[in-house]
Every structure is written in structure tokens, then in C-alpha cells.
CSV table of C-alpha atoms in Angstrom, one decimal:
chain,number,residue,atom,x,y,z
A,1,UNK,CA,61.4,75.2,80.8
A,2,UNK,CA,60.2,77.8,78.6
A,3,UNK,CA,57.4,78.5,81.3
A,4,UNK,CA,60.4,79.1,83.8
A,5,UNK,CA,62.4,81.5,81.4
A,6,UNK,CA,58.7,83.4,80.7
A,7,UNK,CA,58.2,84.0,85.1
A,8,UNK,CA,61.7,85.1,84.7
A,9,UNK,CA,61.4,87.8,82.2
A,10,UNK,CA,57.9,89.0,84.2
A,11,UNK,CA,60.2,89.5,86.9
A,12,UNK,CA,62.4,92.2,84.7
A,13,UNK,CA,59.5,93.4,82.7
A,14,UNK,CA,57.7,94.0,86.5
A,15,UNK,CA,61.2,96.2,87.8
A,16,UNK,CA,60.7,98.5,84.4
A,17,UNK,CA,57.0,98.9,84.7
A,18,UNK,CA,57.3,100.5,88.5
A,19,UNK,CA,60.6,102.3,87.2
A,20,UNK,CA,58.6,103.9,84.6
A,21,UNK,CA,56.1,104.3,87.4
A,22,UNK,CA,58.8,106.2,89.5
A,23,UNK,CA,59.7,108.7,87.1
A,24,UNK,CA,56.4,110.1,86.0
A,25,UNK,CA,54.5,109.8,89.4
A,26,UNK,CA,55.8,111.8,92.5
A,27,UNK,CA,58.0,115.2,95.7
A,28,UNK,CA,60.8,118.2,96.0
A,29,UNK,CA,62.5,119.1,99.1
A,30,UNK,CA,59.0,119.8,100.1
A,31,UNK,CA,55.5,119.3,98.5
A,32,UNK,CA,56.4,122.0,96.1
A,33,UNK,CA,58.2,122.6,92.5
A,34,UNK,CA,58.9,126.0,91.5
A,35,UNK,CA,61.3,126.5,88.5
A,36,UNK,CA,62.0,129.5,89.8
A,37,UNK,CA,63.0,128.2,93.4
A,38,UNK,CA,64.6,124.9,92.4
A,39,UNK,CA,66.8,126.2,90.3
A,40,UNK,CA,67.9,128.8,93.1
A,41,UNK,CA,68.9,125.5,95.2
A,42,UNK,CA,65.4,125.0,96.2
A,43,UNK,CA,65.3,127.5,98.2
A,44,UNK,CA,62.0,130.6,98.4
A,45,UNK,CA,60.8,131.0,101.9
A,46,UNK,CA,62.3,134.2,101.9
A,47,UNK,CA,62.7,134.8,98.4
A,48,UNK,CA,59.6,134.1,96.5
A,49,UNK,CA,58.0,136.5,94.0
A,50,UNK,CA,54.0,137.2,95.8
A,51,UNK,CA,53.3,135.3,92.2
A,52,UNK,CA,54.1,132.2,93.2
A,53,UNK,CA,54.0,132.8,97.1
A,54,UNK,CA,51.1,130.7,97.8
A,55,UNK,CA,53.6,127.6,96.9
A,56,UNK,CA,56.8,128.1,99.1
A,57,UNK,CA,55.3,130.8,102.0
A,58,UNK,CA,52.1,132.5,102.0
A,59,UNK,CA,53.1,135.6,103.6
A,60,UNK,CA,55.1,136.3,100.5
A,61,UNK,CA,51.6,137.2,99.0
A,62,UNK,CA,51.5,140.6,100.7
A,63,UNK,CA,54.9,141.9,98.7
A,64,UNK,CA,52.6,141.9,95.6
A,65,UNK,CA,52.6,146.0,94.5
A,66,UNK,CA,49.4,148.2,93.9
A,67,UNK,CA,50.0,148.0,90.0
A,68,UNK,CA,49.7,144.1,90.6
A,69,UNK,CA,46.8,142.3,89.2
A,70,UNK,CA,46.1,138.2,88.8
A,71,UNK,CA,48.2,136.1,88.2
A,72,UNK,CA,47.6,132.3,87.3
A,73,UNK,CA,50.6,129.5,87.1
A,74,UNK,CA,49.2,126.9,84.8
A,75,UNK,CA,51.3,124.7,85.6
A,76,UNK,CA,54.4,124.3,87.9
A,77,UNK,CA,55.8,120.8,87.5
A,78,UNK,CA,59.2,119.0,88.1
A,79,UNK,CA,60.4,115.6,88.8
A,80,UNK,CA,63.6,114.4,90.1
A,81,UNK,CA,64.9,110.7,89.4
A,82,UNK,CA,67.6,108.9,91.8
A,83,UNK,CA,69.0,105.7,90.0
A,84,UNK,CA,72.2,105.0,91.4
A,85,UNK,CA,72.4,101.1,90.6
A,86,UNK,CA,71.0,102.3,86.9
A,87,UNK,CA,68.2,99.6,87.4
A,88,UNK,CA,66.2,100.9,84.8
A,89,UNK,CA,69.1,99.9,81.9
A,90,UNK,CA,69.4,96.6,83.9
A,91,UNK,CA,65.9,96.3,83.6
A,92,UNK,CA,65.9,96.5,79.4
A,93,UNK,CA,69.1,94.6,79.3
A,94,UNK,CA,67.9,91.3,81.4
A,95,UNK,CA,64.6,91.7,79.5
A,96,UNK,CA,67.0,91.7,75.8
A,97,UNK,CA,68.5,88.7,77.6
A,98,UNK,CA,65.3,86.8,78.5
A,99,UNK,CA,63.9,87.1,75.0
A,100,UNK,CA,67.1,85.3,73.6
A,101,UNK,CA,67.2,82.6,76.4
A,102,UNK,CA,63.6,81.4,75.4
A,103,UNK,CA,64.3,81.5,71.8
A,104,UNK,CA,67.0,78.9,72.9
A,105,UNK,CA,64.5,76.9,74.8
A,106,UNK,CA,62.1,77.2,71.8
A,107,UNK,CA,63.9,76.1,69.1
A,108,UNK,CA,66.0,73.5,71.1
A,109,UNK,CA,66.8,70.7,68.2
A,110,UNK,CA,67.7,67.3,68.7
A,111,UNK,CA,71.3,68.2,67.5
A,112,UNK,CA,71.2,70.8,70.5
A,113,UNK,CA,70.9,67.4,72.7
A,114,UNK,CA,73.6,65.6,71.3
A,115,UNK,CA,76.1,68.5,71.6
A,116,UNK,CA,75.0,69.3,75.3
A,117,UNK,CA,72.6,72.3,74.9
A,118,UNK,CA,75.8,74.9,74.3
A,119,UNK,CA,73.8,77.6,73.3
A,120,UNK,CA,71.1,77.1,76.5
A,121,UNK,CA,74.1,76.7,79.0
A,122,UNK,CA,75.5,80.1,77.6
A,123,UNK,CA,71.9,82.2,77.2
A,124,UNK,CA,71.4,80.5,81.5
A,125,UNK,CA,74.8,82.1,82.3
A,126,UNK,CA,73.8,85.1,81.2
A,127,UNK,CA,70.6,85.5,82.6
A,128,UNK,CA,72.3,83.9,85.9
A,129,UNK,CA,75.0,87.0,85.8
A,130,UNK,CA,72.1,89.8,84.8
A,131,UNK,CA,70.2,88.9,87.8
A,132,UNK,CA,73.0,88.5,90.1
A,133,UNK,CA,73.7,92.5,89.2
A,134,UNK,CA,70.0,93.1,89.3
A,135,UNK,CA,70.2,91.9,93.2
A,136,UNK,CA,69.5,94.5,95.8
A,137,UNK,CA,69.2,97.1,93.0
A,138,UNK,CA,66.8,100.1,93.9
A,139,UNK,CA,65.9,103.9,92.6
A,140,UNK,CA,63.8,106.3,93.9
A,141,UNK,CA,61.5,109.3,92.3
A,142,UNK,CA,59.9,112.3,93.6
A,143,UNK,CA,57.5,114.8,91.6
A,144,UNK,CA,55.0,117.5,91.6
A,145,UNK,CA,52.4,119.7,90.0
A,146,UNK,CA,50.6,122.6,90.5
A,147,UNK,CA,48.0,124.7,89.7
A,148,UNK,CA,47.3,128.5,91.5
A,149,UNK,CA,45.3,131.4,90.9
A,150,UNK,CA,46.4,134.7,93.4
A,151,UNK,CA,44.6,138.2,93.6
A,152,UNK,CA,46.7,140.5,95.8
A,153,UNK,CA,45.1,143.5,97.1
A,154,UNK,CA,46.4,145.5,99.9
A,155,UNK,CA,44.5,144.5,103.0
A,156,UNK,CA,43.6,140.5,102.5
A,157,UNK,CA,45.5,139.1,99.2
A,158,UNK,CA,44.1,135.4,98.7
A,159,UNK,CA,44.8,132.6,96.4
A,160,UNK,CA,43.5,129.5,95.2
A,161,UNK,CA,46.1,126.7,95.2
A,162,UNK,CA,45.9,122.9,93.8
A,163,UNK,CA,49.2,121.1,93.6
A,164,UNK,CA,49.9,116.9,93.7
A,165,UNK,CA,53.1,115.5,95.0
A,166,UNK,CA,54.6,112.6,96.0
A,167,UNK,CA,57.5,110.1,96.2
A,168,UNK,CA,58.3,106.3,95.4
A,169,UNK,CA,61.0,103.9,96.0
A,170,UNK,CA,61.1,100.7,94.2
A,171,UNK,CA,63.6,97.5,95.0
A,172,UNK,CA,64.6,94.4,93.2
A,173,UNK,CA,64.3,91.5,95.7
A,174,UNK,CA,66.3,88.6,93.3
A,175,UNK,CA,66.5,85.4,95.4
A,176,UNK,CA,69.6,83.3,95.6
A,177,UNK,CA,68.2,80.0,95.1
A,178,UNK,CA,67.3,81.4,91.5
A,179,UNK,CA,70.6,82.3,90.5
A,180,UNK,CA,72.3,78.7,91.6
A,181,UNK,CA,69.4,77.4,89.2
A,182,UNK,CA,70.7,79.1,86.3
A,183,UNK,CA,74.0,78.5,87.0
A,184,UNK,CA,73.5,74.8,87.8
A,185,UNK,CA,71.5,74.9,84.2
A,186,UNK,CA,74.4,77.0,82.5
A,187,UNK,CA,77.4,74.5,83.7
A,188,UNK,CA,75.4,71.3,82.8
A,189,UNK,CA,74.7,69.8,86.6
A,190,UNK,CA,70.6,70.8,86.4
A,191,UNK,CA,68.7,69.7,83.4
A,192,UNK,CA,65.3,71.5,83.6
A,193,UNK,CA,62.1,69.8,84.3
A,194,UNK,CA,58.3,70.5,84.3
A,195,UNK,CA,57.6,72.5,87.4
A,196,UNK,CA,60.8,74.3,88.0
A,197,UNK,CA,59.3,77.6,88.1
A,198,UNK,CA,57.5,76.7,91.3
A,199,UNK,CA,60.5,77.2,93.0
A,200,UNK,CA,61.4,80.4,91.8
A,201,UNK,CA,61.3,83.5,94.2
A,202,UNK,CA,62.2,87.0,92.4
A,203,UNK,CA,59.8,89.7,92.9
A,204,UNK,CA,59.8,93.5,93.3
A,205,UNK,CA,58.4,95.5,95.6
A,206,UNK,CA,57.3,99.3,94.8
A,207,UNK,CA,56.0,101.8,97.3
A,208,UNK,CA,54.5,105.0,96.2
A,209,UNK,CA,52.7,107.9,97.9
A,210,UNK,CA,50.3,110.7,96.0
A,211,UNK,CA,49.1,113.5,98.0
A,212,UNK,CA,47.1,115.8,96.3
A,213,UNK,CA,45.9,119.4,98.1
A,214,UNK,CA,43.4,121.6,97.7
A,215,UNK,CA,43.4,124.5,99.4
A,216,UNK,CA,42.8,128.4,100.1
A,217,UNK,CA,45.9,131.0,100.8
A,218,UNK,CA,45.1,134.3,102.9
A,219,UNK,CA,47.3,136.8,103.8
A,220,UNK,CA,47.6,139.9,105.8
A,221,UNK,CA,50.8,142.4,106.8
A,222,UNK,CA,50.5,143.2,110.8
A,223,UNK,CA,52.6,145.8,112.5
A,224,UNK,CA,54.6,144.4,115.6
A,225,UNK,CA,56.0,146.6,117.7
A,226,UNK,CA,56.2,149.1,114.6
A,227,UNK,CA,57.6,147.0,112.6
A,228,UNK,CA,55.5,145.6,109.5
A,229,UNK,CA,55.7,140.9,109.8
A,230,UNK,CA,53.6,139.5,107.0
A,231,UNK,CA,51.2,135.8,108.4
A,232,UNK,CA,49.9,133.7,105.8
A,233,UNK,CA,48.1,130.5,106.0
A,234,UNK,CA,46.2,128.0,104.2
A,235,UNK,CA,44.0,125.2,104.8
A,236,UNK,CA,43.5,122.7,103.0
A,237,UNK,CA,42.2,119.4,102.2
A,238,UNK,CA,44.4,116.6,101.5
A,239,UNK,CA,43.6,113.4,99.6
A,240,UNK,CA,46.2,110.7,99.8
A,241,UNK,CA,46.8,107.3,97.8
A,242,UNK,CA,49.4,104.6,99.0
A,243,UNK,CA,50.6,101.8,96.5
A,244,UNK,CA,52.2,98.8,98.3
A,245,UNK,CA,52.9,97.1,94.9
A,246,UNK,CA,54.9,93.5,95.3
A,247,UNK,CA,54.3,90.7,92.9
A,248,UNK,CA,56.3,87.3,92.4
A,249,UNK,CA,57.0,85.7,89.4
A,250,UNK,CA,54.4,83.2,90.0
A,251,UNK,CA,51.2,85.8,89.4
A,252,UNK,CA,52.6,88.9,88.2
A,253,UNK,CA,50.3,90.7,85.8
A,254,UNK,CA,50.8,94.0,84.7
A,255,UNK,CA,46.8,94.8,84.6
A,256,UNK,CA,47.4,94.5,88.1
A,257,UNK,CA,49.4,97.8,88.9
A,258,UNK,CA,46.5,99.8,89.4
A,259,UNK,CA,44.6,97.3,91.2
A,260,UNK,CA,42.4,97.9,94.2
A,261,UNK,CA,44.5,95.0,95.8
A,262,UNK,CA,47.5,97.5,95.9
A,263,UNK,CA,46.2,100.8,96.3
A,264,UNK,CA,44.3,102.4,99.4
A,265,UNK,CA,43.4,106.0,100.2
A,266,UNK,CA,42.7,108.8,103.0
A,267,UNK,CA,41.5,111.6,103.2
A,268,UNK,CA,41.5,114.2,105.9
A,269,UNK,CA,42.3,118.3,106.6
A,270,UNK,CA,45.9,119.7,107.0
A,271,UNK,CA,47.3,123.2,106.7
A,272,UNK,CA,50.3,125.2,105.6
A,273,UNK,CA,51.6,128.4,107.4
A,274,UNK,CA,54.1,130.9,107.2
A,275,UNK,CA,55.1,134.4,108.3
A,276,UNK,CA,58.0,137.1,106.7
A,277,UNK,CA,59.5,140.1,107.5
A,278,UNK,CA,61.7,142.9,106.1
A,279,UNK,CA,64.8,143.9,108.3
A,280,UNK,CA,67.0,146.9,106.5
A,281,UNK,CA,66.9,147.9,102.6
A,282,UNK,CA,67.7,144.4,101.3
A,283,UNK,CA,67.2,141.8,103.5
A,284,UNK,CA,63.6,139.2,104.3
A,285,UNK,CA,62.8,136.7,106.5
A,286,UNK,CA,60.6,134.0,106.6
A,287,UNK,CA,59.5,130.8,108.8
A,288,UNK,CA,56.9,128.3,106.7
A,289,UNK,CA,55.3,125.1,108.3
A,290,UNK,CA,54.0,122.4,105.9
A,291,UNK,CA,51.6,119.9,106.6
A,292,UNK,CA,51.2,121.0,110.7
A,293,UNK,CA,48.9,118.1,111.6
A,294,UNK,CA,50.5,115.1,111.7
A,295,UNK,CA,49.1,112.2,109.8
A,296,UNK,CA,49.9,108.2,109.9
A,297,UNK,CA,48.8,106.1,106.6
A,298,UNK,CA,48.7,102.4,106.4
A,299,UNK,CA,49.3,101.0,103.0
A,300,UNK,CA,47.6,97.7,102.4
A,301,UNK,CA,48.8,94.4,103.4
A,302,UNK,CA,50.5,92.6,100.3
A,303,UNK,CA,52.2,89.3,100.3
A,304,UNK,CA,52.2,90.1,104.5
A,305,UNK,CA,54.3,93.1,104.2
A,306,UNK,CA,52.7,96.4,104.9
A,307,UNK,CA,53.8,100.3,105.3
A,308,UNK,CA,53.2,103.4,106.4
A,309,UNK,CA,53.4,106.6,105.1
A,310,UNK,CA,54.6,109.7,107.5
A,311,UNK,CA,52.9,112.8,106.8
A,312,UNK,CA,54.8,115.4,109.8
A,313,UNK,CA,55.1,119.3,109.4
A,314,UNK,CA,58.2,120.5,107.8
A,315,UNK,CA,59.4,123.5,109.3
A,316,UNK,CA,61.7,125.6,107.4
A,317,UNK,CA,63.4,128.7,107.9
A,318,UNK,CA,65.1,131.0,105.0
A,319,UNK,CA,67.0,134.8,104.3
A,320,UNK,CA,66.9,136.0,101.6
A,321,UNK,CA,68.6,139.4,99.9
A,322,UNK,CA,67.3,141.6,97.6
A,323,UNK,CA,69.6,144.2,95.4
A,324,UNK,CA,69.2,145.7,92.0
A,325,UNK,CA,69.4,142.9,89.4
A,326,UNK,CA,70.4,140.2,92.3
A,327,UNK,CA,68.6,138.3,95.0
A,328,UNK,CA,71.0,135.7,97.1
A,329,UNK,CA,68.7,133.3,99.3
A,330,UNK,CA,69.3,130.4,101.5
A,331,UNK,CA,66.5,128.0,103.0
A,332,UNK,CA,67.4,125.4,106.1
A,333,UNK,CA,64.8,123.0,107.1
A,334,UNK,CA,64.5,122.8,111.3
A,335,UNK,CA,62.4,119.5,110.8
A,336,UNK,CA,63.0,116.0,108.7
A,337,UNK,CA,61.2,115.5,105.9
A,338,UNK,CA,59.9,111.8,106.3
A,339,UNK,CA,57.9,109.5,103.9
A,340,UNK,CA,57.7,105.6,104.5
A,341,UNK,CA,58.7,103.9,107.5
A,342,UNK,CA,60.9,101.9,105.9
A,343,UNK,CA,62.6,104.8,104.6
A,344,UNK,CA,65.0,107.3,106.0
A,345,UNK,CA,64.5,110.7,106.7
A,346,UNK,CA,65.9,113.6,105.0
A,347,UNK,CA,66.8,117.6,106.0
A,348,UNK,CA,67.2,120.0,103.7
A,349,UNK,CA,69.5,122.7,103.0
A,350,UNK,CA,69.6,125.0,100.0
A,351,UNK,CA,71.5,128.6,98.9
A,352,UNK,CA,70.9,130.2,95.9
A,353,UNK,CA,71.4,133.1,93.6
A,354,UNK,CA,69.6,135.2,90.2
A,355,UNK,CA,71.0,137.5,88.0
A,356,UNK,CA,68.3,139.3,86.0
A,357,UNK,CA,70.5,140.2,82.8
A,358,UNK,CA,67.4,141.9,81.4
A,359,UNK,CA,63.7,143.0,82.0
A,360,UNK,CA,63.3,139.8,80.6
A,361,UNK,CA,65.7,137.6,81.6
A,362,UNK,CA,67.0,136.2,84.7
A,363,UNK,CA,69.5,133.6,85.1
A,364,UNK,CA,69.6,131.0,88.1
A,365,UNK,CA,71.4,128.6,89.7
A,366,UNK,CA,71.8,126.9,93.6
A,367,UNK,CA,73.1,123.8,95.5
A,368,UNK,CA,70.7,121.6,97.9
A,369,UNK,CA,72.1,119.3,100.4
A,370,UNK,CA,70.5,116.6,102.5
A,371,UNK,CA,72.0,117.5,106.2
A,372,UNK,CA,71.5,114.1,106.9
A,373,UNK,CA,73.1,112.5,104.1
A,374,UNK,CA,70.3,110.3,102.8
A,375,UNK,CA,69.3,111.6,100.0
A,376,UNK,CA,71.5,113.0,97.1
A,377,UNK,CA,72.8,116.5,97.4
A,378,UNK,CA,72.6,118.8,93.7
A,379,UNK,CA,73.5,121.4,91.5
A,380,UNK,CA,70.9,123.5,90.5
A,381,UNK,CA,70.2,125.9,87.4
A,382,UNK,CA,67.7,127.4,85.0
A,383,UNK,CA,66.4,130.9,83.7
A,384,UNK,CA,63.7,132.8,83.3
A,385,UNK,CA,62.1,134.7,80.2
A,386,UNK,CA,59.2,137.3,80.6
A,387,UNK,CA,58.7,138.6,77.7
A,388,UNK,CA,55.1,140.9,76.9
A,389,UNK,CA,55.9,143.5,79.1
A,390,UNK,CA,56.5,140.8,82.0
A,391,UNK,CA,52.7,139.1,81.3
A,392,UNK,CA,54.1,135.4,80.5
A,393,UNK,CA,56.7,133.8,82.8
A,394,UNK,CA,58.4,130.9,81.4
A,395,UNK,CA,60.6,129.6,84.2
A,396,UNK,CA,62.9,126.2,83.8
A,397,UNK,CA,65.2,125.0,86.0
A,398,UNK,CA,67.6,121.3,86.5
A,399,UNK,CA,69.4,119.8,88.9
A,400,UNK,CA,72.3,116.8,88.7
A,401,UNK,CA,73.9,114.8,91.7
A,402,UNK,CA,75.6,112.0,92.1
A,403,UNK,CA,74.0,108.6,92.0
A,404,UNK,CA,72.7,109.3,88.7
A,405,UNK,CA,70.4,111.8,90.2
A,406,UNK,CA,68.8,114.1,87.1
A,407,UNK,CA,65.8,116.2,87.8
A,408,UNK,CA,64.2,118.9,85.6
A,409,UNK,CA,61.4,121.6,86.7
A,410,UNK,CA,58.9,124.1,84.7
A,411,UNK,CA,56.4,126.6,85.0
A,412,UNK,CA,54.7,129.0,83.1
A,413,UNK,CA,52.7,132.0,84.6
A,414,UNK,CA,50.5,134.7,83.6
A,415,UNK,CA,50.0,137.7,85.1
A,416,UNK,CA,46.7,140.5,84.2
């Protein structure tokens, strides 16, 4: 019996371990964080300073001035966190609840027997009701980070860009047949016997993607018609890992998370793209495609279940405009941002404002939606401080939803 109750707590300590997984590994609306942007709603096709350009639209680059030298974000990092079914405190409080249901089965007494195991029927009942909340409980992650260097100059500003983003989704899969044991143990009809835990089902099941980029951003400022329309693009190589972690409580180890068994990898060429304009005193436009070759990854085949991960270009469209101390932008995506299969889709949509109070301050804040309703729509805030004559940029940003949806961005620039 104790062997059962210890497959049973692997199962919890399994749910936290890819939890903890979610919220430090993986993607924003899309494969970019920007303190600066996120907190403006996650908006910056339009709106981007030519600093940090090379993230959200590389034509951006060519609004850098002639008194403009390098500058280098090291780094640019967020994370956002959806746990609406809280399954990370479930998690700690079924794991609280195993340890005291196999002290139970380890110091079972003789006395224990003749008063009809009270104390085991009530620590079953409560593992039985922990796991029945557990059931069909899931969260979801994405996160980012990157690293640029950009050199403007007035006929072919460039940069150097490095960024790693991603997304993961994780599920509880708690079988019915193991909570009718437990119950059938708590109210005295099941007395538990050597090889029990055969017959035990729970698992978990975590998918995760990494993408990491490495590319180089050029742009250039061409005259259309008269009129002055900024192209940037950059190409890139793309390395990609896919986790297809699911274990049952019959060989769960947590050496295993990193295991060659779960994990497989691509790699292959992709590029970004995007073009802006000025129309009157105040007002930009810009069109950015992410990701324009289309990519399908297979994860490995676990437990017969396998995945695929959707890399598709995200188009996205954005306004922005520009006045004094204020900038007002809004970004709509024309395309669905799409990860796993077995996922749904998402389409962004983001407005968002700054007030810069001082030469060295700005404050920020925004609202995203997800047009389609999949994902969780936020609120969106965060400043900026520049202080050394506007050398260091210290940019930090957050966002809150429903669904217990927390998310917090940063980035800290340099400019020569």
C-alpha cells in the first residue's frame, strides 16, 4: 500500500515539476518581449523606438537620428503565466496530502486494525477529493529573451539580433478508476493489497516548444512616388526544440524531463519582414511578417501520442501617433498566431499609450485582446527611466487577466 500512495504522490510531484517548467521556459503575442511595447498593450509595429526596432519591425531602424550611435539591449525578457484552475497550488496541496497519507500507511499499528484504520480511511478521502479537483486541470506559459546589437547610419542601418521564445501547455490527466480506489479504501469496502498500484492510471502530459533565432536586420528608407516608406528585413536561422513530456505513475522519474526520449529538434532558415511609413506631422504606419516560411515540427512519439508544432507567418498591421510627450499606438494581427495542433489558435489585438513625464521618465500602459477568444485578454502597464543623459534605459512593464493570468516584462538598454 505504501508503494501505491508513493506512484500517487509522483503523479503530483510530476504536475509541479512541468508547472515550474511552464513558468520559466517560453512566447508574447509574437516571438518578442519588449517592456516598452508590452506594457503599451503589446503593441510597436508602428511605434517602436529604431532602439529596439529590430524586435517588433525592422523598418523602424531607419527613424534612428544622425546624433544616434549603438545601442545594445542586454537583455529583453518577459514571461506571462495562465493558471486558471490554479494547478500549481493544487499541485503543493495534494503533494502536503500524500506525505500525510503514507505516514498513515507507515506507522499503521495493530490498534489502527482493530478500530478500522480511521485515520487511513480519512487521509484516502482526502487524497480521493484532491485528485478529483486536480482532474482536467491545466495552465499554460509563454516567454522570451533577447539579445540585440543595432548601428544606424543613414543609408543601410543594420543590427544583430538573438532572441529565444516559446510556449507550453501542461494537463493533468487523473483517471477515474483511481479515484473510486480511494474512495472505496476511504469508506472501508477496498482493503489494499500488494500490487494495487498496477492498476493505477494518472499521468501528465506537458508540451513545450523553444525557438531560438539568430539573425541579421537591414534596413533602408526608399522614396515611392515621393513619398519616403522604410523596408526592413531579416533572415535568420531558427533552431527549434519540442518536449512531448507524458509519464505515468508507474515509471515517472524526474531525471527524465530532459531526456532524449522526450525532446527532439529542427533546424532550418526563416525570416522576418516589415515596412513603415510617415503620413502627416504625427502619424506612422507599419506592416511586419514574422516567421514567412511556414514550418511543420513533429514532436516525438510518447506513450503513442505525438504533436506537432505550427510555425506560420504572423502578419500584423499597426498606427501609431506621435505628439510632444505622447505616443498612442494600436497593433491588429491579420493572421493567427498558432502553436501545437492540439491547441487553438489565437489573434491578437493591442492599443496603447506613454506619457513621458520627464526626459527621464515615461509612463505606460495598454490592453491586448485575443480576437478569437482563446487566450486571455490583459491590462497592461509599466515605465521607463533613462537616466545619464538617456545612455541606460531601464524599461519594466506587467500585465493581469483573468484566469489568473500574471505576466511581467524587462529590459535594459544602452545606447553610445
Amino acid at each position: 500500500m505504501a508503494k501505491t500512495l508513493f506512484r500517487h504522490k509522483k503523479v503530483a510531484y510530476l504536475v509541479g515539476l512541468n508547472a515550474v517548467f511552464l513558468s520559466s521556459s517560453a512566447l508574447a503575442a509574437g516571438t518578442w518581449y519588449d517592456a516598452r511595447n508590452d506594457a503599451m498593450g503589446g503593441t510597436g509595429v508602428a511605434s517602436s523606438t529604431w532602439s529596439s526596432a529590430v524586435l517588433a519591425n525592422p523598418a523602424l531602424m531607419t527613424k534612428a537620428q544622425p546624433e544616434d550611435s549603438v545601442s545594445i539591449i542586454f537583455p529583453s525578457a518577459g514571461a506571462q503565466v495562465t493558471d486558471k484552475d490554479k494547478l500549481i497550488d493544487r499541485v503543493d496541496d495534494i503533494t502536503d496530502t500524500v506525505d500525510r497519507y503514507q505516514d498513515v500507511i507507515d506507522n499503521l499499528t495493530f490498534a489502527d486494525y482493530l478500530n478500522g484504520y480511521p485515520q487511513l480511511k480519512a487521509a484516502a478521502g482526502d487524497m480521493a477529493n484532491q485528485l478529483s479537483d486536480l482532474r482536467g486541470n491545466k495552465a499554460n506559459a509563454t516567454a522570451g529573451v533577447a539579445l540585440a546589437v543595432t548601428v544606424p547610419n543613414e543609408t543601410l542601418p543594420f543590427a544583430f539580433i538573438t532572441k529565444a521564445y516559446g510556449t507550453a501547455h501542461v494537463r493533468a490527466n487523473v483517471a477515474d478508476s483511481d479515484i473510486a480506489y480511494l474512495r472505496a479504501v476511504a469508506d472501508g469496502s477496498r482493503i489494499p493489497v500488494p500490487g494495487d498500484e498496477n492498476n493505477l492510471r494518472s499521468s501528465a502530459n506537458g508540451l513545450a516548444a523553444l525557438i531560438t533565432d539568430y539573425g541579421v536586420s537591414v534596413a533602408h528608407e526608399f522614396s515611392i512616388a515621393g513619398h519616403p516608406v522604410s523596408v526592413g528585413v531579416t533572415p535568420k536561422l531558427q533552431k527549434t526544440w519540442l518536449y512531448n513530456y507524458t509519464a505515468s505513475i508507474y515509471n515517472y522519474d524526474k531525471s527524465d524531463i530532459n531526456s532524449s526520449r522526450y525532446r527532439s529538434s529542427d533546424t532550418g532558415f526563416n525570416v522576418d519582414a516589415g515596412v513603415a511609413t510617415d503620413f502627416g506631422e504625427n502619424w506612422t504606419f507599419g506592416v511586419t511578417g514574422q516567421n514567412l516560411i511556414s514550418r511543420d515540427i513533429d514532436t516525438k512519439e510518447v506513450n503513442g501520442y505525438r504533436d506537432t508544432y505550427q510555425i506560420r507567418p504572423l502578419v500584423t498591421t499597426g498606427l501609431s501617433w506621435n505628439s510632444g510627450p505622447f505616443t498612442l499606438a494600436s497593433d491588429v494581427d491579420l493572421t493567427e498566431t498558432k502553436r501545437f495542433k492540439s491547441e487553438d489558435s489565437s489573434q491578437y489585438a493591442g492599443v496603447g499609450a506613454e506619457y513621458r513625464v520627464l526626459d527621464w521618465l515615461a509612463l505606460r500602459a495598454g490592453y491586448r485582446a485575443d480576437l478569437k477568444s482563446n487566450d486571455t485578454d490583459v491590462f497592461t502597464a509599466g515605465l521607463g527611466v533613462s537616466p545619464f543623459n538617456n545612455t541606460v534605459h531601464l524599461d519594466l512593464a506587467g500585465s493581469v487577466g483573468k484566469d489568473n493570468t500574471v505576466g511581467a516584462m524587462l529590459q535594459l538598454g544602452f545606447n553610445f
